[in-house]
Amino acid sequence: MDLYEYQGKQLFAKLGIPVSDGRLAFTPAEARAAAEELGGPTVVKAQVLTGGRGKAGGVKLANDADEAEQHAANILGLDINGHIVRRLWIEKASDIEREYYLSITFDRSEKRPLVMLTTEGGVDIEEVAAATPEKLAKLHVEPLVGYEPFEARSLLFEGGFDDPGEQKQIMDIIGRLRDGFSRFDAMLLEINPLIVTPDGTVRALDAKVTVDDNALYRLAEIAEMDDLEGADPLERMARERGVTYVRLDGEIGILGNGAGLVMSTLDVVGQAGGKPANFCDLGGGGQADSVVKALEVITADESVRAILFNIFGGITRGDEVAKGLLEALDRMTIDLPIVVRLDGTLADAGRELLAESAPDNVVVADTMLAAAARAVELSR
Ligand code: GDP
Ligand code: MN
């Protein structure tokens, strides 16, 4: 999950990393009020889950509240790399002497977090890595040992940071960022730019934070930052039910077990001349509960005309899946045709169960292609 800049800065503040004071605004009037409250010059910043906002005109300095309101009106609704701006962060403007860069990412090939620091901030780190790699200090760190001050010292030395006042502050920030990386199960913590003001204060002027989705269950404070309004209503419903679901624009609702199988089901439906209405993955199981939840989401989409239930039993047993589907159909009424393709472990037993007791709208097909063809036919 990616966080907006202002949410990232909330986390930074919790970690004790210095950030500027600011307010969230959804309208030009709110932006004006925020600027009045903050007093003095402010920066009006588009909040979108993509970088390069500055270049796209999504970051503007305002001398007073009038200007803040004006900038807000211009920035709201802007399309930045395909992201429409719906919220703004109004922040007290900073005087910038220098722009640095600091980040921690998870380096999968090394299986360790990677800390990067450079004096060449404010631009894309890829550019720095390409143009002046010698200026980019890098260090892989040990997640299980935790932060050790030598890490920061070696990065500062390698990056050519020689001002003692800055060294002290950046060391402190690196330590806090390292703690935050573990505490928030982060995949990325990036500060670009990390600025130095004319009076020598170091502060995070931007925040890019990605946390591991698999850790959200234990990160309530972050999970609730999820922008549900920004999401598609059906995808939101799915997320609330814990269903893996992506909405597409066709008419065949697809339910399968395992992302790979669901992906190939999409292809086969296309091959049969239909269009998938969604991607829905039951994961390993086929228990009634999860089938009910998935079918609830799929049938909430009004464009769905037929459902294709495609299961390949590995560890999941065909008879269990059939029981799950029957129980689900016991608990909820679905009028749409449901084509079932069951294969793999105990598929025969599953098909028998369905033949015995499934309602009339359930059709069992032998192969994946036959099932897709039948679903397309029944959707018309
Ligand atoms: P990004 O373009 O999405 O990375 O957005 P940033 O938050 O990094 O802002 C882009 C640039 O705007 C920064 O690199 C700064 O040069 C500039 N900027 C942002 N905030 C301020 C500020 O408070 N004062 C000044 N002078 N410039 C700012
Ligand atoms: Mn930035």
CSV table of N, CA, C and O in Angstrom, one decimal, residues 96-103 116-129 132 135-136 159 161 190-196 205-206:
chain,number,residue,atom,x,y,z
A,96,ILE,N,15.0,27.0,1.2
A,96,ILE,CA,15.9,25.8,0.9
A,96,ILE,C,17.3,26.3,0.6
A,96,ILE,O,17.5,27.1,-0.3
A,97,GLU,N,18.3,25.8,1.3
A,97,GLU,CA,19.7,26.1,1.0
A,97,GLU,C,20.2,24.9,0.1
A,97,GLU,O,20.9,25.2,-0.9
A,98,ARG,N,19.9,23.7,0.5
A,98,ARG,CA,20.4,22.5,-0.2
A,98,ARG,C,19.3,21.4,-0.2
A,98,ARG,O,18.6,21.4,0.8
A,99,GLU,N,19.3,20.6,-1.2
A,99,GLU,CA,18.4,19.5,-1.3
A,99,GLU,C,19.2,18.2,-1.4
A,99,GLU,O,20.0,17.9,-2.3
A,100,TYR,N,19.0,17.3,-0.4
A,100,TYR,CA,19.6,16.0,-0.3
A,100,TYR,C,18.6,14.9,-0.6
A,100,TYR,O,17.4,15.2,-0.8
A,101,TYR,N,19.1,13.7,-0.6
A,101,TYR,CA,18.2,12.5,-0.8
A,101,TYR,C,18.5,11.4,0.2
A,101,TYR,O,19.7,11.1,0.4
A,102,LEU,N,17.5,10.8,0.8
A,102,LEU,CA,17.7,9.7,1.7
A,102,LEU,C,16.5,8.7,1.5
A,102,LEU,O,15.4,9.1,1.5
A,103,SER,N,16.9,7.4,1.4
A,103,SER,CA,15.8,6.4,1.3
A,103,SER,C,16.2,5.1,1.9
A,103,SER,O,17.4,4.8,2.0
A,116,MET,N,20.1,4.5,1.1
A,116,MET,CA,20.8,5.3,0.1
A,116,MET,C,20.8,6.7,0.5
A,116,MET,O,19.7,7.2,1.0
A,117,LEU,N,21.9,7.4,0.3
A,117,LEU,CA,22.0,8.8,0.7
A,117,LEU,C,22.9,9.5,-0.3
A,117,LEU,O,23.9,9.0,-0.7
A,118,THR,N,22.4,10.7,-0.7
A,118,THR,CA,23.3,11.5,-1.6
A,118,THR,C,23.0,13.0,-1.4
A,118,THR,O,21.9,13.4,-1.0
A,119,THR,N,24.0,13.8,-1.7
A,119,THR,CA,23.8,15.3,-1.7
A,119,THR,C,23.0,15.7,-2.9
A,119,THR,O,22.6,16.9,-2.9
A,120,GLU,N,22.9,14.9,-3.9
A,120,GLU,CA,22.2,15.2,-5.1
A,120,GLU,C,20.7,15.0,-5.0
A,120,GLU,O,20.2,14.1,-5.7
A,121,GLY,N,20.0,15.7,-4.2
A,121,GLY,CA,18.6,15.5,-4.0
A,121,GLY,C,17.7,16.4,-4.9
A,121,GLY,O,18.3,17.1,-5.7
A,122,GLY,N,16.4,16.2,-4.8
A,122,GLY,CA,15.5,17.0,-5.6
A,122,GLY,C,15.2,16.5,-7.0
A,122,GLY,O,14.3,16.8,-7.6
A,123,VAL,N,16.1,15.6,-7.5
A,123,VAL,CA,15.9,15.0,-8.8
A,123,VAL,C,15.7,13.5,-8.6
A,123,VAL,O,15.8,13.0,-7.5
A,124,ASP,N,15.2,12.9,-9.7
A,124,ASP,CA,15.0,11.4,-9.6
A,124,ASP,C,16.3,10.7,-9.3
A,124,ASP,O,17.4,11.0,-9.8
A,125,ILE,N,16.2,9.7,-8.4
A,125,ILE,CA,17.4,9.0,-7.9
A,125,ILE,C,18.0,8.2,-9.0
A,125,ILE,O,19.2,8.0,-9.1
A,126,GLU,N,17.1,7.8,-10.0
A,126,GLU,CA,17.6,7.0,-11.1
A,126,GLU,C,18.6,7.8,-11.9
A,126,GLU,O,19.6,7.3,-12.4
A,127,GLU,N,18.3,9.2,-12.0
A,127,GLU,CA,19.2,10.1,-12.7
A,127,GLU,C,20.6,10.2,-12.0
A,127,GLU,O,21.6,10.2,-12.7
A,128,VAL,N,20.5,10.3,-10.7
A,128,VAL,CA,21.8,10.4,-9.9
A,128,VAL,C,22.6,9.1,-10.1
A,128,VAL,O,23.8,9.1,-10.4
A,129,ALA,N,21.9,8.0,-10.0
A,129,ALA,CA,22.5,6.7,-10.1
A,129,ALA,C,23.2,6.5,-11.5
A,129,ALA,O,24.3,5.9,-11.6
A,132,THR,N,25.9,10.3,-11.8
A,132,THR,CA,27.0,10.5,-10.9
A,132,THR,C,26.9,9.4,-9.8
A,132,THR,O,26.7,9.7,-8.6
A,135,LYS,N,28.4,9.6,-6.3
A,135,LYS,CA,27.9,10.5,-5.3
A,135,LYS,C,26.8,9.8,-4.5
A,135,LYS,O,26.2,10.4,-3.6
A,136,LEU,N,26.4,8.6,-4.9
A,136,LEU,CA,25.3,7.9,-4.3
A,136,LEU,C,25.9,6.9,-3.3
A,136,LEU,O,26.4,5.9,-3.7
A,159,GLY,N,29.1,9.6,1.2
A,159,GLY,CA,28.3,10.6,0.5
A,159,GLY,C,29.0,12.0,0.4
A,159,GLY,O,28.5,12.9,-0.2
A,161,PHE,N,29.4,14.1,3.1
A,161,PHE,CA,28.7,15.1,3.9
A,161,PHE,C,29.7,15.6,5.0
A,161,PHE,O,30.1,14.8,5.8
A,190,GLU,N,11.1,7.0,1.5
A,190,GLU,CA,12.0,7.9,0.7
A,190,GLU,C,11.8,9.4,1.1
A,190,GLU,O,10.6,9.8,1.1
A,191,ILE,N,12.8,10.1,1.3
A,191,ILE,CA,12.8,11.5,1.5
A,191,ILE,C,13.5,12.2,0.4
A,191,ILE,O,14.8,12.2,0.4
A,192,ASN,N,12.8,12.9,-0.5
A,192,ASN,CA,13.4,13.6,-1.6
A,192,ASN,C,12.6,14.8,-2.0
A,192,ASN,O,11.6,14.7,-2.6
A,193,PRO,N,13.0,16.0,-1.6
A,193,PRO,CA,14.3,16.3,-1.0
A,193,PRO,C,14.3,16.2,0.6
A,193,PRO,O,13.3,16.5,1.2
A,194,LEU,N,15.5,15.9,1.1
A,194,LEU,CA,15.8,16.1,2.5
A,194,LEU,C,16.5,17.5,2.5
A,194,LEU,O,17.6,17.6,1.9
A,195,ILE,N,15.9,18.5,3.0
A,195,ILE,CA,16.5,19.8,2.8
A,195,ILE,C,17.3,20.3,4.0
A,195,ILE,O,17.1,19.9,5.1
A,196,VAL,N,18.2,21.3,3.7
A,196,VAL,CA,18.8,22.0,4.7
A,196,VAL,C,18.4,23.5,4.5
A,196,VAL,O,18.4,24.0,3.4
A,205,LEU,N,11.2,17.3,3.3
A,205,LEU,CA,10.2,18.1,2.6
A,205,LEU,C,9.2,17.3,1.7
A,205,LEU,O,8.2,17.8,1.3
A,206,ASP,N,9.5,16.0,1.5
A,206,ASP,CA,8.6,15.1,0.8
A,206,ASP,C,8.7,13.8,1.5
A,206,ASP,O,9.7,13.5,2.2
